[in-house]
Structures are given as C-alpha cells and as structure tokens.
CSV table of C-alpha atoms and ligand atoms in Angstrom, one decimal:
chain,number,residue,atom,x,y,z
A,1018,MET,CA,76.2,119.8,87.5
A,1019,LEU,CA,72.7,120.7,86.7
A,1020,ILE,CA,71.7,120.7,90.6
A,1021,PHE,CA,74.0,122.4,92.8
A,1022,ASN,CA,73.9,119.5,95.6
A,1023,LYS,CA,74.4,121.1,99.0
A,1024,LYS,CA,73.4,117.4,100.7
A,1025,ALA,CA,76.9,116.3,100.1
A,1026,SER,CA,78.7,118.3,103.1
A,1027,ASP,CA,78.8,114.8,104.5
A,1028,CYS,CA,82.1,114.7,106.4
A,1029,SER,CA,83.2,116.9,109.3
A,1030,GLU,CA,86.4,118.4,109.1
A,1031,SER,CA,88.4,116.1,111.6
A,1032,GLU,CA,88.0,113.5,109.3
A,1033,VAL,CA,91.1,115.2,106.9
A,1034,THR,CA,94.1,113.3,106.6
A,1035,ASP,CA,97.1,114.6,107.6
A,1036,LYS,CA,99.7,115.0,104.4
A,1037,SER,CA,102.4,112.9,106.8
A,1038,VAL,CA,99.9,110.4,107.9
A,1039,TYR,CA,98.9,109.6,104.2
A,1040,LEU,CA,102.7,109.6,103.5
A,1041,ASN,CA,103.6,107.4,106.4
A,1042,ARG,CA,100.9,105.0,104.4
A,1043,ARG,CA,102.4,105.5,101.3
A,1044,GLN,CA,105.8,104.3,102.6
A,1045,PHE,CA,103.6,101.3,103.8
A,1046,MET,CA,102.4,100.6,100.5
A,1047,LYS,CA,105.6,100.7,99.0
A,1048,THR,CA,107.1,98.3,101.7
A,1049,THR,CA,104.2,95.6,100.9
A,1050,GLY,CA,103.9,96.4,97.3
A,1051,GLY,CA,100.5,97.6,97.8
A,1052,ILE,CA,98.9,94.3,99.0
A,1053,VAL,CA,96.4,94.3,102.0
A,1054,LEU,CA,98.3,92.2,104.3
A,1055,GLY,CA,97.2,89.9,107.5
A,1056,ALA,CA,94.8,92.2,110.3
A,1057,GLY,CA,97.7,93.2,111.7
A,1058,ALA,CA,99.1,95.8,108.8
A,1059,ILE,CA,95.5,96.2,107.9
A,1060,GLY,CA,94.3,97.9,111.6
A,1061,GLN,CA,97.9,99.6,111.4
A,1062,VAL,CA,96.9,101.0,108.3
A,1063,SER,CA,92.8,101.9,109.0
A,1064,ALA,CA,94.1,103.3,112.5
A,1065,ALA,CA,96.5,105.9,110.8
A,1066,LEU,CA,94.3,106.4,108.1
A,1067,GLN,CA,90.9,105.8,108.9
A,1068,ASP,CA,89.7,106.5,105.1
A,1069,GLY,CA,89.5,103.4,103.4
A,1070,ASN,CA,91.7,101.2,101.4
A,1071,PRO,CA,93.4,101.9,97.9
A,1072,LEU,CA,93.1,98.9,95.9
A,1073,SER,CA,95.9,96.7,94.8
A,1074,PRO,CA,97.4,97.4,91.5
A,1075,PRO,CA,97.5,93.9,88.9
A,1076,ILE,CA,100.8,92.2,89.3
A,1077,SER,CA,101.9,93.3,85.7
A,1078,LEU,CA,101.9,96.9,86.5
A,1079,LYS,CA,103.0,96.3,90.9
A,1080,PRO,CA,106.7,96.9,89.6
A,1081,TYR,CA,105.1,100.6,87.8
A,1082,PHE,CA,103.0,101.2,91.2
A,1083,GLU,CA,105.7,100.3,93.7
A,1084,ASN,CA,108.2,103.2,92.1
A,1085,ILE,CA,106.0,106.3,91.8
A,1086,THR,CA,107.8,108.9,91.1
A,1087,GLU,CA,107.5,112.1,94.2
A,1088,THR,CA,106.4,115.2,93.1
A,1089,SER,CA,106.3,118.7,95.1
A,1090,PHE,CA,103.0,119.1,93.7
A,1091,GLY,CA,100.7,120.5,96.2
A,1092,LYS,CA,103.3,119.7,99.2
A,1093,ASP,CA,101.1,122.4,101.0
A,1094,ASP,CA,97.4,121.4,100.3
A,1095,LYS,CA,96.0,119.3,102.8
A,1096,ILE,CA,94.6,115.8,101.2
A,1097,SER,CA,91.4,114.9,101.0
A,1098,PRO,CA,90.5,111.5,103.0
A,1099,TYR,CA,90.5,108.8,100.4
A,1100,ASP,CA,86.9,107.8,101.8
A,1101,VAL,CA,85.5,111.7,100.4
A,1102,ALA,CA,87.3,111.2,97.1
A,1103,THR,CA,85.7,107.9,96.5
A,1104,SER,CA,82.2,108.2,97.4
A,1105,TYR,CA,81.2,111.8,96.5
A,1106,ASN,CA,81.5,111.6,92.5
A,1107,ASN,CA,80.4,112.9,89.5
A,1108,PHE,CA,80.4,110.4,86.8
A,1109,TYR,CA,77.3,110.3,85.1
A,1110,GLU,CA,77.3,107.0,83.3
A,1111,PHE,CA,76.7,105.6,86.6
A,1112,GLY,CA,73.9,108.0,87.9
A,1113,TYR,CA,73.3,111.0,88.8
A,1114,GLY,CA,73.7,111.3,92.7
A,1115,LYS,CA,76.9,111.7,94.1
A,1116,SER,CA,77.0,108.4,95.5
A,1117,ASP,CA,75.4,106.4,92.8
A,1118,PRO,CA,79.2,106.2,90.6
A,1119,LYS,CA,80.7,104.2,93.9
A,1120,ASP,CA,76.9,101.7,94.5
A,1121,ARG,CA,76.4,101.0,90.9
A,1122,SER,CA,80.6,100.9,89.2
A,1123,SER,CA,81.8,97.4,91.3
A,1124,GLU,CA,81.4,95.3,88.0
A,1125,PHE,CA,82.8,97.7,85.5
A,1126,GLN,CA,85.2,95.6,83.7
A,1127,THR,CA,88.9,97.7,82.8
A,1128,THR,CA,90.9,94.9,82.6
A,1129,PRO,CA,92.0,94.6,79.1
A,1130,TRP,CA,91.5,98.2,78.1
A,1131,THR,CA,92.9,99.9,74.8
A,1132,ILE,CA,92.8,103.2,73.5
A,1133,THR,CA,91.9,104.1,69.6
A,1134,VAL,CA,94.4,106.6,68.9
A,1135,GLU,CA,93.0,108.6,65.1
A,1136,GLY,CA,93.2,111.6,63.7
A,1137,GLU,CA,96.5,114.3,62.8
A,1138,ALA,CA,98.8,111.8,63.6
A,1139,GLY,CA,102.0,109.9,62.4
A,1140,LYS,CA,101.1,106.8,64.7
A,1141,THR,CA,97.2,106.2,65.3
A,1142,GLY,CA,95.9,102.5,65.8
A,1143,VAL,CA,94.6,100.6,69.1
A,1144,PHE,CA,96.5,100.8,71.6
A,1145,ASP,CA,97.2,98.2,75.1
A,1146,LEU,CA,96.8,100.9,78.0
A,1147,GLU,CA,99.6,98.7,79.9
A,1148,ASP,CA,101.9,99.3,76.8
A,1149,ILE,CA,101.3,103.1,77.5
A,1150,ILE,CA,101.6,103.4,80.8
A,1151,LYS,CA,104.7,101.0,81.0
A,1152,GLU,CA,106.5,103.7,78.5
A,1153,SER,CA,106.8,106.1,81.4
A,1154,MET,CA,107.6,106.3,85.2
A,1155,LEU,CA,104.7,107.0,87.3
A,1156,GLU,CA,104.4,110.3,89.0
A,1157,GLU,CA,102.5,111.2,92.1
A,1158,ARG,CA,100.8,114.5,91.4
A,1159,ILE,CA,98.9,116.3,94.1
A,1160,TYR,CA,96.5,118.6,93.3
A,1161,ARG,CA,93.4,120.5,93.5
A,1162,LEU,CA,90.5,119.7,91.9
A,1163,ARG,CA,87.8,122.8,91.5
A,1164,CYS,CA,84.3,121.2,90.4
A,1165,VAL,CA,82.2,123.4,88.8
A,1166,GLU,CA,79.5,123.1,91.1
A,1167,ALA,CA,81.9,125.3,93.3
A,1168,TRP,CA,83.1,122.4,95.9
A,1169,SER,CA,86.8,121.2,95.8
A,1170,MET,CA,89.1,118.6,97.1
A,1171,VAL,CA,92.7,117.8,97.0
A,1172,ILE,CA,93.6,114.4,95.2
A,1173,PRO,CA,97.2,112.5,95.0
A,1174,TRP,CA,96.9,111.3,91.8
A,1175,VAL,CA,99.5,109.0,89.9
A,1176,GLY,CA,99.9,108.9,86.6
A,1177,VAL,CA,102.3,110.2,83.4
A,1178,PRO,CA,102.5,113.4,81.8
A,1179,LEU,CA,99.9,113.9,79.0
A,1180,ALA,CA,102.2,115.8,76.9
A,1181,ASP,CA,105.1,112.6,76.9
A,1182,VAL,CA,101.5,109.9,75.5
A,1183,LEU,CA,100.2,112.2,73.3
A,1184,LYS,CA,104.0,112.9,71.5
A,1185,ARG,CA,104.6,109.5,71.2
A,1186,PHE,CA,101.7,109.4,68.0
A,1187,GLU,CA,103.1,111.9,67.0
A,1188,PRO,CA,100.3,114.5,66.1
A,1189,THR,CA,100.7,116.4,63.2
A,1190,SER,CA,100.7,120.2,62.3
A,1191,LYS,CA,97.3,120.3,61.3
A,1192,ALA,CA,96.7,118.9,65.1
A,1193,LYS,CA,95.5,122.2,67.1
A,1194,TYR,CA,93.1,120.0,69.2
A,1195,VAL,CA,93.2,117.0,70.9
A,1196,TYR,CA,89.7,114.9,71.6
A,1197,PHE,CA,88.4,112.8,74.0
A,1198,GLU,CA,86.0,109.8,74.5
A,1199,THR,CA,84.9,108.0,77.5
A,1200,LEU,CA,84.0,104.4,77.1
A,1201,TYR,CA,79.6,104.1,75.5
A,1202,ASP,CA,78.6,100.8,77.1
A,1203,PRO,CA,75.1,100.6,78.3
A,1204,LYS,CA,75.2,97.2,80.0
A,1205,GLN,CA,77.8,98.4,82.1
A,1206,MET,CA,77.4,101.8,82.4
A,1207,PRO,CA,73.8,102.4,83.9
A,1208,GLY,CA,73.5,106.1,83.3
A,1209,GLN,CA,74.1,105.6,79.2
A,1210,ARG,CA,70.6,104.1,79.1
A,1211,SER,CA,68.5,107.1,80.0
A,1212,GLY,CA,68.5,110.4,78.2
A,1213,GLY,CA,70.4,113.9,80.1
A,1214,LEU,CA,73.8,113.6,78.4
A,1215,ASP,CA,74.3,112.9,74.9
A,1216,TRP,CA,76.7,109.8,75.5
A,1217,PRO,CA,79.9,109.0,75.0
A,1218,TYR,CA,81.2,111.7,77.3
A,1219,ARG,CA,83.2,114.1,75.3
A,1220,GLU,CA,86.1,116.3,76.0
A,1221,GLY,CA,88.8,118.2,74.3
A,1222,LEU,CA,91.6,120.6,74.4
A,1223,ARG,CA,93.9,122.7,72.5
A,1224,ILE,CA,96.9,120.9,71.6
A,1225,ASP,CA,99.2,123.5,73.5
A,1226,GLU,CA,96.6,123.2,76.7
A,1227,ALA,CA,97.5,119.5,76.4
A,1228,MET,CA,101.2,119.7,76.2
A,1229,ASN,CA,101.4,121.6,79.0
A,1230,PRO,CA,103.3,119.8,81.9
A,1231,LEU,CA,100.7,120.3,84.7
A,1232,ALA,CA,98.1,118.1,82.3
A,1233,LEU,CA,97.8,114.7,83.5
A,1234,LEU,CA,96.9,111.1,82.4
A,1235,ALA,CA,96.6,109.7,85.8
A,1236,VAL,CA,95.4,105.8,86.1
A,1237,GLY,CA,96.0,105.6,90.1
A,1238,MET,CA,95.5,107.5,93.3
A,1239,TYR,CA,96.4,107.5,96.8
A,1240,GLY,CA,99.5,105.0,95.5
A,1241,SER,CA,97.5,103.0,93.5
A,1242,ILE,CA,95.1,102.3,91.0
A,1243,LEU,CA,91.9,104.1,90.1
A,1244,PRO,CA,88.8,103.3,91.6
A,1245,ASN,CA,85.9,102.5,89.1
A,1246,GLN,CA,84.0,105.6,90.2
A,1247,ASN,CA,86.6,107.6,89.6
A,1248,GLY,CA,87.4,107.3,86.2
A,1249,ALA,CA,89.2,103.8,86.2
A,1250,PRO,CA,91.3,102.6,84.6
A,1251,VAL,CA,92.8,105.9,82.8
A,1252,ARG,CA,91.4,109.2,82.9
A,1253,LEU,CA,92.7,113.1,82.4
A,1254,VAL,CA,93.2,115.3,85.0
A,1255,LEU,CA,93.1,119.1,84.7
A,1256,PRO,CA,93.5,120.8,87.8
A,1257,TRP,CA,93.5,124.4,86.5
A,1258,LYS,CA,90.4,123.8,84.5
A,1259,TYR,CA,86.8,122.6,86.6
A,1260,GLY,CA,86.5,119.4,86.9
A,1261,PHE,CA,84.7,118.3,84.3
A,1262,LYS,CA,86.8,118.5,81.8
A,1263,SER,CA,89.1,115.8,83.5
A,1264,ILE,CA,86.8,112.8,81.3
A,1265,LYS,CA,87.1,109.7,82.9
A,1266,SER,CA,87.8,105.8,81.2
A,1267,ILE,CA,89.0,107.4,78.3
A,1268,VAL,CA,88.6,104.9,75.3
A,1269,LYS,CA,89.5,107.9,72.0
A,1270,ILE,CA,91.8,109.7,71.6
A,1271,ARG,CA,91.7,112.1,68.2
A,1272,PHE,CA,94.1,114.8,66.9
A,1273,VAL,CA,91.8,117.3,64.8
A,1274,GLU,CA,92.0,120.6,63.1
A,1275,GLU,CA,88.9,122.3,64.2
A,1276,MET,CA,87.8,122.8,67.9
A,1277,PRO,CA,85.5,119.5,68.9
A,1278,LYS,CA,82.2,119.5,70.2
A,1279,THR,CA,82.6,118.7,73.9
A,1280,THR,CA,79.8,117.1,76.0
A,1281,TRP,CA,78.5,120.1,78.3
A,1282,ALA,CA,79.1,122.7,76.3
A,1283,MET,CA,77.2,121.1,73.5
A,1284,LEU,CA,74.2,120.7,76.6
A,1285,ALA,CA,74.0,124.2,78.0
A,1286,PRO,CA,76.8,126.4,75.9
A,1287,ASN,CA,75.7,129.9,77.8
A,1288,GLU,CA,76.6,127.9,81.1
A,1289,TYR,CA,79.4,125.9,80.1
A,1290,GLY,CA,82.1,126.6,77.9
A,1291,PHE,CA,84.8,124.6,75.8
A,1292,TYR,CA,88.3,126.2,77.7
A,1293,ALA,CA,86.5,125.6,81.5
A,1294,ASN,CA,89.3,127.4,83.4
A,1295,VAL,CA,88.4,128.1,86.5
A,1296,ASN,CA,88.1,131.9,87.3
A,1297,PRO,CA,86.6,133.6,90.4
A,1298,ASN,CA,85.6,136.5,88.4
A,1299,VAL,CA,83.4,134.5,85.9
A,1300,ASP,CA,80.4,133.3,87.7
A,1301,HIS,CA,78.4,130.5,86.2
A,1302,PRO,CA,74.7,132.2,85.2
A,1303,ARG,CA,73.2,130.4,87.8
A,1304,TRP,CA,75.6,130.3,91.0
A,1305,SER,CA,78.6,133.0,91.8
A,1306,GLN,CA,82.3,131.1,91.3
A,1307,LYS,CA,84.0,133.2,93.6
A,1308,GLN,CA,84.3,130.6,96.5
A,1309,GLU,CA,84.3,126.6,96.6
A,1310,ARG,CA,83.8,124.3,99.7
A,1311,ARG,CA,86.2,122.3,100.2
A,1312,LEU,CA,85.2,119.1,101.7
A,1313,PRO,CA,85.2,117.6,103.8
A,1314,GLY,CA,82.9,120.0,105.0
A,1315,GLY,CA,79.8,119.7,107.1
A,1316,VAL,CA,76.7,121.7,107.6
A,1317,LEU,CA,78.5,123.3,110.9
A,1318,PHE,CA,81.9,123.7,109.1
A,1319,PRO,CA,80.9,124.3,105.6
A,1320,ASN,CA,85.0,125.1,105.3
A,1321,VAL,CA,84.4,127.6,102.2
A,1322,ILE,CA,87.5,129.3,101.1
A,1323,GLU,CA,88.3,131.9,98.1
A,1324,THR,CA,88.3,130.4,94.5
A,1325,LYS,CA,91.8,131.4,92.7
A,1326,MET,CA,92.8,132.2,89.0
A,1327,PHE,CA,93.4,129.5,87.3
A,1328,ASN,CA,92.6,127.4,90.6
A,1329,GLY,CA,95.8,128.8,92.2
A,1330,TYR,CA,97.9,127.4,88.5
A,1331,GLU,CA,98.8,130.8,87.4
A,1332,GLU,CA,102.0,130.8,87.1
A,1333,GLU,CA,102.1,127.2,85.4
A,1334,VAL,CA,99.2,127.8,83.1
A,1335,GLY,CA,98.7,131.8,82.7
A,1336,SER,CA,100.9,131.9,80.0
A,1337,LEU,CA,98.6,130.0,77.7
A,1338,TYR,CA,95.5,132.3,77.8
A,1339,ALA,CA,97.4,135.5,77.6
A,1340,GLY,CA,95.3,138.2,75.4
A,1341,MET,CA,92.1,136.2,75.2
A,1342,ASP,CA,89.2,137.4,76.9
A,1343,LEU,CA,87.7,135.0,79.5
A,1344,LYS,CA,84.7,136.6,80.3
A,1345,ARG,CA,84.2,135.1,76.6
A,1346,PHE,CA,86.4,132.3,76.0
A,1347,TYR,CA,84.9,131.0,79.4
B,1448,MTE,N1,83.9,112.0,83.1
B,1448,MTE,C1,82.8,111.0,82.8
B,1448,MTE,N2,83.1,110.3,81.7
B,1448,MTE,N3,81.7,111.0,83.3
B,1448,MTE,C2,81.6,112.2,84.2
B,1448,MTE,O1,80.4,112.6,84.3
B,1448,MTE,N4,82.5,113.7,85.5
B,1448,MTE,C3,83.2,115.3,85.6
B,1448,MTE,C4,84.4,114.5,85.2
B,1448,MTE,N5,84.5,113.6,84.3
B,1448,MTE,C5,82.3,112.9,84.4
B,1448,MTE,C6,83.7,112.8,84.2
B,1448,MTE,C7,83.2,116.5,86.5
B,1448,MTE,S1,81.6,116.6,86.8
B,1448,MTE,C8,84.0,116.3,87.8
B,1448,MTE,S2,84.0,117.6,88.5
B,1448,MTE,C9,84.7,114.8,87.6
B,1448,MTE,O2,84.8,114.0,86.9
B,1448,MTE,C10,85.0,114.5,89.4
B,1448,MTE,O3,85.8,113.8,89.5
B,1448,MTE,P1,86.1,112.2,90.8
B,1448,MTE,O4,85.1,111.9,90.6
B,1448,MTE,O5,86.7,111.7,90.2
B,1448,MTE,O6,86.3,113.5,91.7
C-alpha cells in the first residue's frame, strides 16, 4: 500500500474463469469431497479451470465444506482465477512484494488455531476456531475485493456471517467497537522481523458495521479452505471497504468502548482512515480512487473499470453512514 505497484497486472483477459466453469468445478469438489483425485480427475478439473487447485479441508471440517450454502451474492460478477487470487496478495507479515505471501508462507502453521475473545462481552476466553466454525453453516459469498491501491478482484469466499459469531460472545452495551488482531509470530512471519508496520496488524469496526449482514468471517475460498497467503485459517471480508480492513489470520477479538487504533490509520492517518469505505469521490492523497484495475489485466488490456460507491454495496451498507461527512470520515 505504500507503493502503487503497476507491474502486477500480469495476467491476460483470457485467463478469467467463467463462472459456469467454476461452478462445474464446485460440483466436482462436492462430489469428490474436495479431495484431489487421480490423474484423470485432475486433468478434468485443470482442463476446465486452468487456474490452480484449491487445498483440501482437514478431515474434521470436510463435512462442513461439503455442505456450503450457495448465496446470490455476486452472481453477475466474473470470478477472478484462483491462481491470480492466490499469487497476487498483500500480507505484509510475509513480505512487501505481491508474490512474497505465496512464496514465503508455505510452512505457516494454522492448526490448531485459537481466537482469544476479550473485553466488553459476556463470554470471553480462548476459543478453538473449529468450534467457532462448526456452530454455523458455511456460506459461499462471491464478493468484489477493492484494494486501496486501485486494483480489484472477484472472489468466492466461504465463511460465516461475522454477526452470528460475535453475537455468541454476548457483547455488552458498552461494546461500541470491535478490535481484531493478527498473529504476531516473527519466527513464522518473516515480514515481522523487520520494521515497516507496527506489528501485530490491527483492525477495527464500529459494532454496527461488524453486525452488518455483509460482513463475513471467512475460512475458505473457491469452495475449500483459505491458502496461507490469503489469511489462513480465518480472516475478515468486508467488501464495501478497502481491502486493508479485511484483516488476515485473526487471533484476537476485543469488544471495546472507544474507537481502536488500527495499523494503517496509525502509520499514515492522512492517507488511511478508520472507516476506509470504498469511495470514488475521495481520492487517496497520492492517487485517484475513481477507477480500478480489475485483475487479471495486463499492460495491453489493463481492464480498468469505474469504482462504485461502497464498492457497489450501497444498498446494503449506505444506512450505516447516513448523515456522516465521508470526506472527513474516510
Ligand atoms: N491482513 C494482515 N494481517 N496483513 C496484511 O498485510 N493486507 C490487507 C488485507 N489484510 C493485510 C491484511 C490488504 S492491503 C489487502 S488488499 C487484503 O488483505 C488482500 O487480501 P488478499 O491477499 O487475500 O487478496
């Protein structure tokens, strides 16, 4: 985010996966339980998709991933290829280059995984992620992801509504905001061994934003679990906000009374606000936010499209900001 990296437009238009092809693959994943089969089956899948193989869920979660509820979100959007969504990433804990997260996260340990819940809530403590997931049905939500750097993708996430999970912790009336924190483990996360950001990565939401039905706690994408570079094993997905709000590899949730300090707003408050709602009318001080490059797109076909208010989710979230000056609260 510090650098507007143009080089990444490394894929051509022809690589875009048609949704019907992807859905066929979903069907395939369902009937095979998400297991990568023998050469014939692999050939069938890769011939249809040509964009990489989703990871298999662990045995304990397999039944949940075999019964993902499909939703109508994003039915008109063209899904970005798996290969692009998993190789062009921002996950500074693993480095600042777009390919660093994939190249440097293969050894990252994500099981077992616990989340510590603290603060203004009736139920606090340390919770096993698997137990949190198993309480809900997994849903697929095809969402547009708009990065503040002015590129975007369309990703089929798998997860549970954030509100469902948060409500189970019984937030008190003092819980005006929710704070999230990424794992801090410099041994596993090479990016944390150097400065740059003030680790751990921190994010936050107003409680009503967190409870909005669009907010997703994602544990998967493309019908299976999250690859490490995409924030395994659990991350936020907030499609109406710039991508940096969608914090990865969450280990802590804290219900708080005051607006929490968040990573990017602490680093450069004039460039990155707490709200970070996608807004084509408020430019970043160093570049315009009116348009975005929908990936994949190359130098010859940059695939530039107009950016929409709230990333096109105004109907769902506009009321959260009624009466607010969005130029001031960016
Ligand atoms: N979460 C953590 N912990 N560290 C990060 O560097 N980058 C953010 C967000 N979540 C980031 C993070 C940014 S800037 C973006 S655009 C999205 O993750 C990118 O998600 P993706 O790599 O899955 O596309």
